[in-house]
């Protein structure tokens, strides 16, 4: 699938620009084992890059002109790098312009032509947007020797989403896309950006994504509202407990004691955050000890919290998580990513995937009239240079 993606992206570039692209880059989507909606709350997360990618075919220009071609959408956008870059009414363009806008101040002075195509399903909670931002940042850094670190590339991607797209996302998706490592899960401390790789060895279990096929249209609004709510909550907690700087210093007991002051909704949001941060630590421990039963239970707890307390799930995803709970082959299941649609992530006994997919697909079709999609994903390396013009395959 990767080979095919690279081939058709290259061919499209050749068709449009009448020459071979100078370079090919791959930027992956991500999964998250546990630690949802805590990246912007100074918590821990456990994401990993997956074998679904955006492929970029790129050549430099000798002037300041740029052409972006989104092959899958059959759309293109042209602009001059010397012009003021500001958001336009095409979302896919904005992810890119937001990155370029920042790179102009960091040494990006020449134009380029890009064709990109993707195997990351859009709106499925697999962070195709972070893959796009980070792929562009990474490619520009390499092509124009901008001297950026991987951490800076991830942060530039995140800022693009804040300023040009309007989602006040955390750092998890961009970090996972850039720092992903084959067969490794990243445990990221979103407060310090320190990280550690854990061997993604699930022994007789595997990770299966069930895609609700519900696109998260409320994601932007719902997401930003959640951020405001937890900020409000944290401000109240700080007033009462001056030793608290971030949610990391906050105990469950503090939140419980402030229940009435916080108010019903803000209390539930903050309670979820504090508990979810702890769950990631427990999950990392479980993974290190191959205690998959415990890991599965933690995933289910996360889902209950996301659904009832943080309220970012939806009927379709709740249905998918409920449906597999009675299956002996499934140890854990939960909604993954920003929410309001997208995928559930399931820890399932190897070999039982096919049977489960068939069973749940039928139930899901009956309940919602929607076709379920399923993805068995492999944990792969992060954004990388795949190939240069002289055909040297990069490690
Ligand atoms: C989206 C955001 C991330 C993170 C998740 C929820 O994917 O981009 O920063 O907050 O939602 O965990």
Coordinates of C-alpha atoms and ligand atoms in Angstrom, one line a residue:
X1 CA 0.0 0.0 0.0
X2 CA 2.9 2.3 0.8
X3 CA 4.6 1.5 -2.5
X4 CA 1.4 2.1 -4.4
X5 CA 0.9 5.4 -2.6
X6 CA 4.5 6.6 -3.5
X7 CA 4.1 5.4 -7.1
X8 CA 0.9 7.2 -7.8
X9 CA 2.0 10.4 -6.0
X10 CA 5.2 10.4 -8.1
X11 CA 3.4 9.8 -11.3
X12 CA 1.0 12.6 -10.6
X13 CA 3.8 14.9 -10.0
X14 CA 5.5 13.9 -13.3
X15 CA 2.2 14.4 -15.1
X16 CA 1.6 17.9 -13.8
X17 CA 5.2 19.3 -13.6
X18 CA 6.7 17.3 -16.5
X19 CA 9.7 16.2 -14.4
X20 CA 10.7 13.7 -11.7
X21 CA 10.2 15.1 -8.1
X22 CA 13.5 15.9 -6.3
X23 CA 12.4 14.2 -3.1
X24 CA 9.7 12.0 -1.6
X25 CA 8.6 12.3 2.0
X26 CA 6.3 10.2 4.1
X27 CA 4.4 11.5 7.1
X28 CA 2.3 9.0 9.2
X29 CA -1.0 9.2 11.0
X30 CA -1.2 8.1 14.7
X31 CA -3.1 6.0 17.2
X32 CA -3.2 6.7 20.9
X33 CA -3.2 3.8 23.4
X34 CA -4.4 5.9 26.3
X35 CA -4.3 9.5 27.5
X36 CA -7.0 11.3 25.7
X37 CA -7.7 15.1 26.1
X38 CA -4.9 15.4 28.6
X39 CA -2.1 16.6 26.3
X40 CA -3.3 20.2 26.6
X41 CA -3.7 19.6 30.3
X42 CA 0.0 18.9 31.0
X43 CA -0.7 15.2 31.3
X44 CA 0.9 12.1 29.7
X45 CA -0.1 10.5 26.5
X46 CA 0.8 7.2 24.8
X47 CA 0.6 7.6 21.0
X48 CA 2.3 5.8 18.2
X49 CA 2.8 6.5 14.5
X50 CA 1.1 4.0 12.1
X51 CA 1.5 2.6 8.7
X52 CA -0.9 5.0 7.1
X53 CA 0.8 8.0 5.4
X54 CA 0.6 11.2 3.5
X55 CA 3.2 11.0 0.7
X56 CA 4.7 14.2 -0.6
X57 CA 6.5 14.5 -3.9
X58 CA 8.4 17.8 -3.9
X59 CA 10.8 19.9 -6.0
X60 CA 12.4 23.3 -5.3
X61 CA 11.9 26.3 -7.6
X62 CA 14.4 29.0 -8.4
X63 CA 11.8 31.7 -7.8
X64 CA 9.3 32.4 -5.0
X65 CA 6.4 30.6 -6.7
X66 CA 4.7 27.7 -5.0
X67 CA 2.1 25.2 -6.2
X68 CA 0.4 22.8 -3.9
X69 CA -1.6 19.9 -5.4
X70 CA -3.9 17.7 -3.3
X71 CA -4.2 14.7 -5.6
X72 CA -7.0 13.0 -3.7
X73 CA -9.2 16.1 -3.7
X74 CA -8.2 17.0 -7.3
X75 CA -7.5 20.5 -6.1
X76 CA -4.5 22.9 -6.5
X77 CA -3.5 26.2 -5.0
X78 CA -0.8 28.6 -6.2
X79 CA 0.8 31.5 -4.4
X80 CA 3.9 33.5 -4.1
X81 CA 6.0 33.0 -1.0
X82 CA 6.7 36.8 -0.9
X83 CA 3.0 37.5 -0.4
X84 CA 1.5 37.7 3.0
X85 CA 0.3 34.2 3.9
X86 CA -3.1 34.2 5.6
X87 CA -5.9 31.7 6.0
X88 CA -8.1 31.1 3.0
X89 CA -11.4 29.3 2.6
X90 CA -9.8 25.9 1.9
X91 CA -9.0 23.9 5.0
X92 CA -6.3 21.7 3.5
X93 CA -4.4 24.7 2.2
X94 CA -4.6 26.4 5.7
X95 CA -2.8 23.5 7.4
X96 CA 0.1 24.1 5.0
X97 CA 0.1 27.9 4.9
X98 CA 0.1 28.0 8.7
X99 CA 3.4 26.0 8.7
X100 CA 4.9 28.1 5.8
X101 CA 4.0 31.3 7.5
X102 CA 6.2 30.4 10.4
X103 CA 9.0 29.0 8.3
X104 CA 9.3 32.3 6.3
X105 CA 10.8 33.9 9.4
X106 CA 13.2 30.9 9.8
X107 CA 14.9 31.0 6.4
X108 CA 12.4 29.7 3.9
X109 CA 12.9 32.0 0.9
X110 CA 12.5 29.8 -2.2
X111 CA 9.4 28.4 -3.8
X112 CA 8.5 24.8 -4.5
X113 CA 6.0 22.4 -6.1
X114 CA 4.3 19.8 -4.1
X115 CA 1.9 16.9 -4.9
X116 CA 0.6 15.0 -2.0
X117 CA -1.7 12.0 -1.6
X118 CA -2.8 10.0 1.5
X119 CA -3.8 6.6 2.9
X120 CA -4.8 8.2 6.2
X121 CA -8.6 8.3 6.3
X122 CA -9.8 11.9 6.9
X123 CA -12.0 12.7 9.9
X124 CA -11.3 9.2 11.4
X125 CA -9.3 10.6 14.4
X126 CA -6.0 9.3 12.9
X127 CA -4.6 12.8 12.6
X128 CA -4.2 13.3 8.9
X129 CA -4.0 17.0 9.7
X130 CA -0.9 16.6 11.9
X131 CA 0.7 14.4 9.2
X132 CA 0.1 17.1 6.7
X133 CA 1.6 19.9 8.9
X134 CA 4.5 17.8 10.0
X135 CA 5.2 16.4 6.6
X136 CA 5.5 20.0 5.2
X137 CA 7.6 21.2 8.1
X138 CA 9.9 18.3 7.9
X139 CA 10.3 18.5 4.1
X140 CA 11.0 22.2 4.1
X141 CA 13.5 21.8 6.9
X142 CA 15.4 19.1 4.9
X143 CA 15.1 20.8 1.5
X144 CA 16.1 24.3 2.6
X145 CA 18.4 23.3 5.5
X146 CA 16.4 25.4 8.0
X147 CA 18.2 23.7 11.0
X148 CA 15.0 22.9 12.9
X149 CA 14.9 20.2 15.5
X150 CA 12.1 17.5 15.4
X151 CA 10.5 19.1 18.5
X152 CA 10.4 22.5 16.7
X153 CA 8.8 20.9 13.7
X154 CA 6.1 19.4 15.9
X155 CA 5.5 22.7 17.7
X156 CA 5.3 24.5 14.3
X157 CA 2.6 22.0 13.2
X158 CA 0.6 22.6 16.4
X159 CA 0.8 26.4 16.0
X160 CA -0.4 26.2 12.5
X161 CA -3.5 24.4 13.7
X162 CA -4.1 27.1 16.3
X163 CA -3.5 30.1 14.1
X164 CA -4.6 29.0 10.6
X165 CA -7.2 26.3 11.3
X166 CA -8.7 27.4 14.6
X167 CA -8.4 24.2 16.6
X168 CA -6.5 24.8 19.9
X169 CA -5.1 21.3 19.9
X170 CA -2.4 19.9 22.2
X171 CA 0.9 18.6 21.0
X172 CA 0.2 14.8 20.9
X173 CA -0.6 14.3 17.2
X174 CA 2.3 16.3 15.8
X175 CA 4.7 14.8 18.3
X176 CA 3.6 11.3 17.4
X177 CA 3.8 12.0 13.7
X178 CA 7.4 13.3 13.9
X179 CA 8.8 11.1 16.7
X180 CA 7.1 7.8 15.8
X181 CA 9.3 4.8 15.9
X182 CA 8.8 1.3 14.5
X183 CA 7.2 -1.1 17.0
X184 CA 7.3 1.5 19.8
X185 CA 4.8 3.4 21.7
X186 CA 5.8 6.9 22.9
X187 CA 5.1 7.9 26.5
X188 CA 5.1 11.7 26.2
X189 CA 5.1 14.1 29.1
X190 CA 3.2 17.0 27.6
X191 CA 4.4 19.3 30.4
X192 CA 8.1 19.0 29.7
X193 CA 8.0 17.2 26.2
X194 CA 10.3 14.5 27.7
X195 CA 9.5 11.2 26.1
X196 CA 10.3 7.5 26.4
X197 CA 9.7 4.7 24.0
X198 CA 8.0 1.5 25.2
X199 CA 8.2 -1.7 23.2
X200 CA 4.8 -2.1 21.5
X201 CA 4.7 -5.8 22.1
X202 CA 1.2 -6.9 22.7
X203 CA 2.0 -10.6 22.6
X204 CA -1.1 -12.5 21.7
X205 CA -3.1 -9.4 21.3
X206 CA -3.3 -6.8 18.5
X207 CA -4.8 -3.3 18.0
X208 CA -7.8 -3.0 15.9
X209 CA -9.5 0.3 14.9
X210 CA -13.2 0.3 14.2
X211 CA -14.1 3.4 12.2
X212 CA -17.6 4.6 13.0
X213 CA -17.6 6.5 9.7
X214 CA -19.1 9.4 11.5
X215 CA -17.1 12.5 10.7
X216 CA -16.5 14.7 13.7
X217 CA -18.2 17.9 12.6
X218 CA -18.5 19.2 16.1
X219 CA -14.8 18.6 16.7
X220 CA -13.6 22.2 16.4
X221 CA -16.3 23.8 18.5
X222 CA -16.6 21.0 21.0
X223 CA -12.8 20.7 21.4
X224 CA -12.2 24.4 22.0
X225 CA -15.1 24.5 24.5
X226 CA -13.5 21.7 26.5
X227 CA -10.3 23.6 26.6
X228 CA -12.0 26.6 28.0
X229 CA -13.9 24.6 30.6
X230 CA -10.7 22.9 31.9
X231 CA -8.9 26.3 32.0
X232 CA -11.7 27.7 34.0
X233 CA -11.6 24.7 36.3
X234 CA -7.9 24.9 36.8
X235 CA -8.1 28.6 37.6
X236 CA -10.5 27.9 40.4
X237 CA -8.4 25.0 41.7
X238 CA -5.4 27.3 41.8
X239 CA -7.2 29.9 43.8
X240 CA -7.9 27.3 46.5
X241 CA -4.6 25.4 46.3
X242 CA -1.9 27.9 45.5
X243 CA 0.7 25.0 45.2
X244 CA -1.0 23.9 42.0
X245 CA 0.5 25.1 38.7
X246 CA -0.9 22.6 36.3
X247 CA -3.2 19.6 36.4
X248 CA -0.2 17.5 37.2
X249 CA 0.0 19.0 40.7
X250 CA -3.6 18.4 41.2
X251 CA -4.9 15.4 43.2
X252 CA -8.3 13.7 42.9
X253 CA -9.0 14.7 46.4
X254 CA -8.5 18.4 45.6
X255 CA -11.0 18.2 42.8
X256 CA -13.5 16.3 45.0
X257 CA -13.3 18.9 47.7
X258 CA -14.1 21.6 45.3
X259 CA -17.0 19.9 43.7
X260 CA -19.6 22.4 44.7
X261 CA -17.4 25.4 43.9
X262 CA -16.5 24.1 40.4
X263 CA -20.1 23.4 39.5
X264 CA -21.4 20.2 38.0
X265 CA -20.0 20.3 34.5
X266 CA -16.6 21.8 35.2
X267 CA -16.2 19.3 38.1
X268 CA -16.7 16.4 35.8
X269 CA -14.3 17.7 33.2
X270 CA -11.5 18.3 35.8
X271 CA -12.2 15.0 37.6
X272 CA -11.8 13.2 34.3
X273 CA -8.5 15.0 33.6
X274 CA -6.9 14.1 36.9
X275 CA -7.9 10.5 36.7
X276 CA -6.9 10.1 33.0
X277 CA -3.4 11.4 33.8
X278 CA -3.0 8.7 36.4
X279 CA -4.4 6.1 34.1
X280 CA -1.6 6.7 31.6
X281 CA 1.0 6.0 34.2
X282 CA -0.8 2.8 35.2
X283 CA -1.1 1.8 31.5
X284 CA 2.6 2.4 30.9
X285 CA 3.3 0.1 33.8
X286 CA 0.9 -2.5 32.5
X287 CA 2.4 -2.4 29.0
X288 CA 5.9 -2.8 30.5
X289 CA 4.7 -5.8 32.5
X290 CA 2.7 -7.3 29.7
X291 CA -0.4 -7.0 31.9
X292 CA -2.8 -6.7 29.0
X293 CA -5.9 -7.4 31.1
X294 CA -5.2 -4.4 33.2
X295 CA -4.4 -2.3 30.2
X296 CA -7.7 -3.2 28.7
X297 CA -9.6 -2.3 31.8
X298 CA -7.9 1.1 31.9
X299 CA -8.9 1.7 28.3
X300 CA -12.5 0.9 29.2
X301 CA -12.3 3.3 32.2
X302 CA -11.0 6.0 29.9
X303 CA -13.9 5.5 27.6
X304 CA -16.4 5.8 30.3
X305 CA -14.8 9.0 31.4
X306 CA -14.6 10.4 27.9
X307 CA -18.3 9.5 27.3
X308 CA -19.9 10.5 30.6
X309 CA -17.6 13.1 32.2
X310 CA -15.8 14.8 29.4
X311 CA -18.7 14.2 27.0
X312 CA -16.7 14.0 23.7
X313 CA -18.0 10.6 22.5
X314 CA -21.1 10.1 20.4
X315 CA -23.9 7.5 20.2
X316 CA -22.1 5.6 17.4
X317 CA -18.8 5.3 19.2
X318 CA -20.5 4.4 22.5
X319 CA -22.3 1.7 20.6
X320 CA -19.1 0.2 19.2
X321 CA -17.4 0.2 22.6
X322 CA -20.5 -1.3 24.3
X323 CA -20.8 -4.0 21.6
X324 CA -17.3 -5.4 22.0
X325 CA -17.4 -5.4 25.8
X326 CA -19.2 -8.7 25.9
X327 CA -16.7 -10.3 23.5
X328 CA -14.3 -12.7 25.2
X329 CA -11.6 -11.8 22.6
X330 CA -11.6 -8.1 23.4
X331 CA -9.7 -6.9 26.5
X332 CA -10.3 -3.2 26.1
X333 CA -11.9 -0.6 23.9
X334 CA -12.4 3.1 23.8
X335 CA -12.9 6.1 21.6
X336 CA -9.7 7.5 20.3
X337 CA -8.6 11.0 19.4
X338 CA -10.6 14.2 19.7
X339 CA -13.9 12.5 19.6
X340 CA -17.4 13.3 18.3
X341 CA -16.9 10.5 15.8
X342 CA -13.9 8.8 14.4
X343 CA -12.5 5.4 15.6
X344 CA -12.6 3.2 18.6
X345 CA -9.3 1.4 19.4
X346 CA -9.6 -2.2 20.6
X347 CA -7.2 -4.6 22.2
X348 CA -8.1 -7.9 20.8
X349 CA -6.9 -11.4 20.7
X350 CA -4.9 -12.1 17.5
X351 CA -6.8 -14.2 15.1
X352 CA -10.3 -13.2 16.2
X353 CA -10.3 -9.9 14.3
X354 CA -12.2 -11.1 11.3
X355 CA -15.0 -12.7 13.2
X356 CA -15.4 -9.7 15.4
X357 CA -15.5 -7.3 12.5
X358 CA -18.2 -9.3 10.8
X359 CA -20.3 -9.5 13.9
X360 CA -20.0 -5.8 14.9
X361 CA -20.4 -4.6 11.4
X362 CA -23.8 -6.3 11.2
X363 CA -24.9 -4.9 14.5
X364 CA -23.7 -1.5 13.6
X365 CA -25.5 -1.5 10.3
X366 CA -28.7 -2.6 12.0
X367 CA -28.5 0.1 14.6
X368 CA -27.4 3.1 12.5
X369 CA -27.5 2.1 8.8
X370 CA -23.8 2.9 8.5
X371 CA -21.1 0.7 7.1
X372 CA -18.3 0.1 9.6
X373 CA -14.7 0.2 8.5
X374 CA -11.9 -1.6 10.3
X375 CA -8.2 -1.1 10.2
X376 CA -5.5 -3.4 11.5
X377 CA -2.6 -1.0 12.0
X378 CA 1.2 -1.5 12.4
X379 CA 3.2 0.8 14.5
X380 CA 5.7 2.5 12.2
X381 CA 8.4 5.2 12.1
X382 CA 7.7 8.9 12.1
X383 CA 7.9 11.5 9.3
X384 CA 10.9 10.8 7.1
X385 CA 12.7 11.4 3.8
X386 CA 11.9 8.4 1.7
X387 CA 13.8 9.1 -1.5
X388 CA 15.8 11.7 -3.3
X389 CA 16.1 12.2 -7.1
X390 CA 19.2 10.0 -7.4
X391 CA 17.2 7.1 -6.0
X392 CA 19.1 6.7 -2.8
X393 CA 16.7 5.2 -0.3
X394 CA 17.2 6.9 3.0
X395 CA 17.4 4.7 6.1
Ligands
LIG1 C1 -7.0 15.8 19.0 C2 -5.9 16.8 19.3 C3 -4.9 16.3 20.2 C4 -5.5 15.7 21.5 C5 -6.6 14.7 21.1 C6 -7.4 14.2 22.3 O1 -6.5 14.7 18.3 O2 -5.3 17.3 18.1 O3 -4.0 17.4 20.6 O4 -6.0 16.7 22.4 O5 -7.6 15.3 20.2 O6 -6.6 13.5 23.1

